[in-house]
PDB file of C-alpha atoms in Angstrom:
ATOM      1  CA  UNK A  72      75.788 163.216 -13.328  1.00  0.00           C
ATOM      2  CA  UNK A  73      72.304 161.242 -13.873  1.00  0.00           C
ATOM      3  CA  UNK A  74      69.675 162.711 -16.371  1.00  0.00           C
ATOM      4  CA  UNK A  75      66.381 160.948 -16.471  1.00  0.00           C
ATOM      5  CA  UNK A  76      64.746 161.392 -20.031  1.00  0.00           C
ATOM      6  CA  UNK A  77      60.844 161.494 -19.867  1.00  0.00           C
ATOM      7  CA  UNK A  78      59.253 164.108 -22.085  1.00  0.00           C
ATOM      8  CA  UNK A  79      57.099 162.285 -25.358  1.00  0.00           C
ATOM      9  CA  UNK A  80      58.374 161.968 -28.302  1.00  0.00           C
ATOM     10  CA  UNK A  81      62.496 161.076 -29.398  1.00  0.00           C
ATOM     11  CA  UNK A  82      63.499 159.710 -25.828  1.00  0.00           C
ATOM     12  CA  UNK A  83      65.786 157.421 -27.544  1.00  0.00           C
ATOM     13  CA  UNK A  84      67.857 159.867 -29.987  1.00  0.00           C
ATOM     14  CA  UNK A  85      68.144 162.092 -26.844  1.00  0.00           C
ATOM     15  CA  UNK A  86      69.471 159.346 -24.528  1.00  0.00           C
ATOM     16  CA  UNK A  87      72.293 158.554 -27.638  1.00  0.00           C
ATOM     17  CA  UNK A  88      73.103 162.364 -28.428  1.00  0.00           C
ATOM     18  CA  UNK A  89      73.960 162.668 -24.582  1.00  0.00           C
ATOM     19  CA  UNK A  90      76.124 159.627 -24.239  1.00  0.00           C
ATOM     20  CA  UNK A  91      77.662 160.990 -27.809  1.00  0.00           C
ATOM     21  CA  UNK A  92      78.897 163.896 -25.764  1.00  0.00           C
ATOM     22  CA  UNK A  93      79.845 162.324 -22.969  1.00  0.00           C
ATOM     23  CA  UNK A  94      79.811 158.819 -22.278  1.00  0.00           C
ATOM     24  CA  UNK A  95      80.447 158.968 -18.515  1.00  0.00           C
ATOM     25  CA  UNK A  96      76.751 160.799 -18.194  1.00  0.00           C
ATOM     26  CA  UNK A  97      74.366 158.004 -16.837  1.00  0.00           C
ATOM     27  CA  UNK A  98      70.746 158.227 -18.765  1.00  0.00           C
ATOM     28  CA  UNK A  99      67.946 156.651 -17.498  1.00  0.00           C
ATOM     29  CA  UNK A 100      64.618 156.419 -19.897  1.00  0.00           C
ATOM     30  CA  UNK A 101      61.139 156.871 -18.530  1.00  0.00           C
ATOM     31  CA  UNK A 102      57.642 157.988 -18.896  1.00  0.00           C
ATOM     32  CA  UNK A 103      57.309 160.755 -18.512  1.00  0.00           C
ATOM     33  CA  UNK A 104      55.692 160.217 -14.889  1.00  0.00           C
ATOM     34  CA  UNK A 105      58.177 157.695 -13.741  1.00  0.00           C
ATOM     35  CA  UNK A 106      60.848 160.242 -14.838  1.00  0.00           C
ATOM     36  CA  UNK A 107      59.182 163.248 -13.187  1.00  0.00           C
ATOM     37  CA  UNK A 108      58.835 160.852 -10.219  1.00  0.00           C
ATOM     38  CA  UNK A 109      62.463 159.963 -10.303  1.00  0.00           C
ATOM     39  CA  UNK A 110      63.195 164.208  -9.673  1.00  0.00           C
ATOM     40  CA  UNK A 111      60.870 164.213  -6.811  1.00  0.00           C
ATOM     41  CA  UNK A 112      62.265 161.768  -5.229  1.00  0.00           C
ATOM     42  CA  UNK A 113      66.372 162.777  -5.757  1.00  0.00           C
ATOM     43  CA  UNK A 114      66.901 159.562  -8.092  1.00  0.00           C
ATOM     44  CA  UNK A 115      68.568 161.696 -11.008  1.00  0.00           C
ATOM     45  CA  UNK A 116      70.282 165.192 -11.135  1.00  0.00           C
ATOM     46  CA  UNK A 117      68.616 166.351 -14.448  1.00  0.00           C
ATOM     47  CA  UNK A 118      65.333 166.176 -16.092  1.00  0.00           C
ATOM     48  CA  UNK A 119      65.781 166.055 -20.250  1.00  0.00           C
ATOM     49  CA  UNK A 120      61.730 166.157 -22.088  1.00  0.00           C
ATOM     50  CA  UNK A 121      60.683 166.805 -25.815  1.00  0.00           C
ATOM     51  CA  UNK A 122      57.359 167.296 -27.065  1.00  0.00           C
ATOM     52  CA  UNK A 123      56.049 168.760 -30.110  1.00  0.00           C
ATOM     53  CA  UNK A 124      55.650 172.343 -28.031  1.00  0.00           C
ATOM     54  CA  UNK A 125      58.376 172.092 -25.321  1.00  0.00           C
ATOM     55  CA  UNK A 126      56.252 173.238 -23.003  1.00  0.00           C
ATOM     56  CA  UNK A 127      53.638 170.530 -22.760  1.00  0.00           C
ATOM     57  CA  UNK A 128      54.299 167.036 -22.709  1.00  0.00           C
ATOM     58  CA  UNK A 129      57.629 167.326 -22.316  1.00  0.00           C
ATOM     59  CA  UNK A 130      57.742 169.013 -19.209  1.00  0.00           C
ATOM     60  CA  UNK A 131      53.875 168.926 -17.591  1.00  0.00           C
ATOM     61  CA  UNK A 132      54.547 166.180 -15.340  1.00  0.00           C
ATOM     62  CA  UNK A 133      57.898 168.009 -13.585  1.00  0.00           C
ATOM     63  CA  UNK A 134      56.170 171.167 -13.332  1.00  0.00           C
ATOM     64  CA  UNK A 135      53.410 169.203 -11.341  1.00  0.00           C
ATOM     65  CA  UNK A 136      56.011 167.195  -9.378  1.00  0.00           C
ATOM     66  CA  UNK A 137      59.078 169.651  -9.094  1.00  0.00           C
ATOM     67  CA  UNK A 138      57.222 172.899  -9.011  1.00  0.00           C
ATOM     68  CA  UNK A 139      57.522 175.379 -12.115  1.00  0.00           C
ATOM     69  CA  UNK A 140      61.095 177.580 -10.600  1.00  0.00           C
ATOM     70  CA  UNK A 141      62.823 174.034 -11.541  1.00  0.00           C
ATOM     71  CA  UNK A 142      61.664 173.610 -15.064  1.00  0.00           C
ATOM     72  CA  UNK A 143      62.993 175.345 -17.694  1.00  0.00           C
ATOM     73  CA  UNK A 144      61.361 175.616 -21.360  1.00  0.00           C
ATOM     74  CA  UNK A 145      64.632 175.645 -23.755  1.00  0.00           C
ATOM     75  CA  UNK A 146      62.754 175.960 -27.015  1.00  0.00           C
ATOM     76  CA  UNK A 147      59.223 176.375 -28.726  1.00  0.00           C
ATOM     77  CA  UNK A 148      57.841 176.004 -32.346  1.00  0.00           C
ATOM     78  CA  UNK A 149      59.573 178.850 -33.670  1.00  0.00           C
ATOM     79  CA  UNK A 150      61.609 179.719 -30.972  1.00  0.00           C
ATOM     80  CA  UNK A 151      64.706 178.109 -31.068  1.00  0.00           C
ATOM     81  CA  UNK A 152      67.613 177.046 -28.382  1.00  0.00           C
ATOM     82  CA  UNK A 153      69.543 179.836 -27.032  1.00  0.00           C
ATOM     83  CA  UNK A 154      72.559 179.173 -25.558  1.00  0.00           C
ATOM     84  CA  UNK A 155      73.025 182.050 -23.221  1.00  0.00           C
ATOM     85  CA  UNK A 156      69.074 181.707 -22.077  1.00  0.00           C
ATOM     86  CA  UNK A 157      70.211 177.648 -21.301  1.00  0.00           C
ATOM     87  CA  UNK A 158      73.261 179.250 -19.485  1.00  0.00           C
ATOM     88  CA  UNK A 159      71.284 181.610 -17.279  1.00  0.00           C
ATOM     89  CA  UNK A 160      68.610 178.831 -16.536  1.00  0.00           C
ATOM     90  CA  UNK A 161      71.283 176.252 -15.065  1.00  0.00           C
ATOM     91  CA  UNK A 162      72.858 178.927 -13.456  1.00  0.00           C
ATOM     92  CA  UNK A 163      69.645 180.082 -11.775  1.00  0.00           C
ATOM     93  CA  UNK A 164      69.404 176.462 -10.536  1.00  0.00           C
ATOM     94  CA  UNK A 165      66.872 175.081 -13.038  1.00  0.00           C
ATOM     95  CA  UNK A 166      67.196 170.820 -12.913  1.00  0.00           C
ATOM     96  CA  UNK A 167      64.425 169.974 -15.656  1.00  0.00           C
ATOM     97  CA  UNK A 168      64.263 171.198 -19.081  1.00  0.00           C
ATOM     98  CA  UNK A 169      61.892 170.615 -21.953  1.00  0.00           C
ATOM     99  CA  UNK A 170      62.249 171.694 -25.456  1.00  0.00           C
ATOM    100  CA  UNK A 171      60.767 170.666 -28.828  1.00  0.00           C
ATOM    101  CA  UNK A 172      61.596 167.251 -31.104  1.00  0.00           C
ATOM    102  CA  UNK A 173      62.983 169.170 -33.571  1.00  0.00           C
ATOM    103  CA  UNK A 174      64.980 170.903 -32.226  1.00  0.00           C
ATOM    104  CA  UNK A 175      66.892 168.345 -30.024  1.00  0.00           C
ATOM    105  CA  UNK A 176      70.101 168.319 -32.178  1.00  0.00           C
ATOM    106  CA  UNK A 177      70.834 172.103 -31.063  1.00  0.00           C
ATOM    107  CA  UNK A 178      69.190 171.842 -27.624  1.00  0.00           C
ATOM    108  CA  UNK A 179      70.794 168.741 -26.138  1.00  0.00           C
ATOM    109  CA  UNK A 180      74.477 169.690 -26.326  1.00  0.00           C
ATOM    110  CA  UNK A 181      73.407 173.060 -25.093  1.00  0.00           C
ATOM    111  CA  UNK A 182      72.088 171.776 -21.997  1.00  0.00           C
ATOM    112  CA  UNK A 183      74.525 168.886 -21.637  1.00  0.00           C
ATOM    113  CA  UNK A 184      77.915 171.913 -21.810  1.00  0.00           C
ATOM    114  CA  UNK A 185      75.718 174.336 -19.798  1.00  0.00           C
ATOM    115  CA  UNK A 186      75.216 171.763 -16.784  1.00  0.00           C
ATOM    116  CA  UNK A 187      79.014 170.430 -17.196  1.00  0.00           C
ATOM    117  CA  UNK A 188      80.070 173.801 -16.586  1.00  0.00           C
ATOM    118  CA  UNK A 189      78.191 175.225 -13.850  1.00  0.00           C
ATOM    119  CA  UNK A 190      80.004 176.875 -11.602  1.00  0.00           C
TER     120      UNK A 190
END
């Protein structure tokens, strides 16, 4: 499995909270543009973004290059992570998924199990 990380803000905790999880995972870091890019293009499997809205920055630039039914937002300020919500969205074949900073620590390893165990 190969996630590119583009998004805005804490591209660097994200890329050591997946390889925390799962070592084998291969990250790649990029702007946000060069990591949208690397979607369109069939470089990576996943797309991982934060932003302070989860909606914005993180994900803008794989909506506009993937198309909106492949992004998923996985949190909001004052919405937080839900794991069966994650679930449903890799199951319903979403590849990119944005979510806020914050809450990274709870979103990450949702996303990371939830793609691991697709079926």
């Amino acid at each position: 499995m190969k996630i590119v990380i583009g998004g805005q803000v804490e591209k660097q905790a994200m890329e050591a909270l997946i390889k925390e999880i799962d070592s084998s995972i291969e990250t790649v870091v990029k702007s946000d543009l060069d990591a949208a890019m690397a979607m369109k293009t069939q470089q990576a499997d996943y797309y991982l973004g934060a932003c302070h809205t989860g909606g914005g920055g993180a994900l803008a630039m794989a909506i506009a290059m993937i198309g909106r039914e492949k992004c998923e937002t996985v949190s909001m300020p004052g919405r937080k992570p839900n794991k069966q919500a994650v679930e449903a969205a890799v199951q319903n074949g979403k590849v990119a998924f944005g979510f806020t900073g914050d809450h990274l620590e709870a979103a990450v390893p949702m996303i990371i199990h939830a793609l691991k165990n697709k079926s």
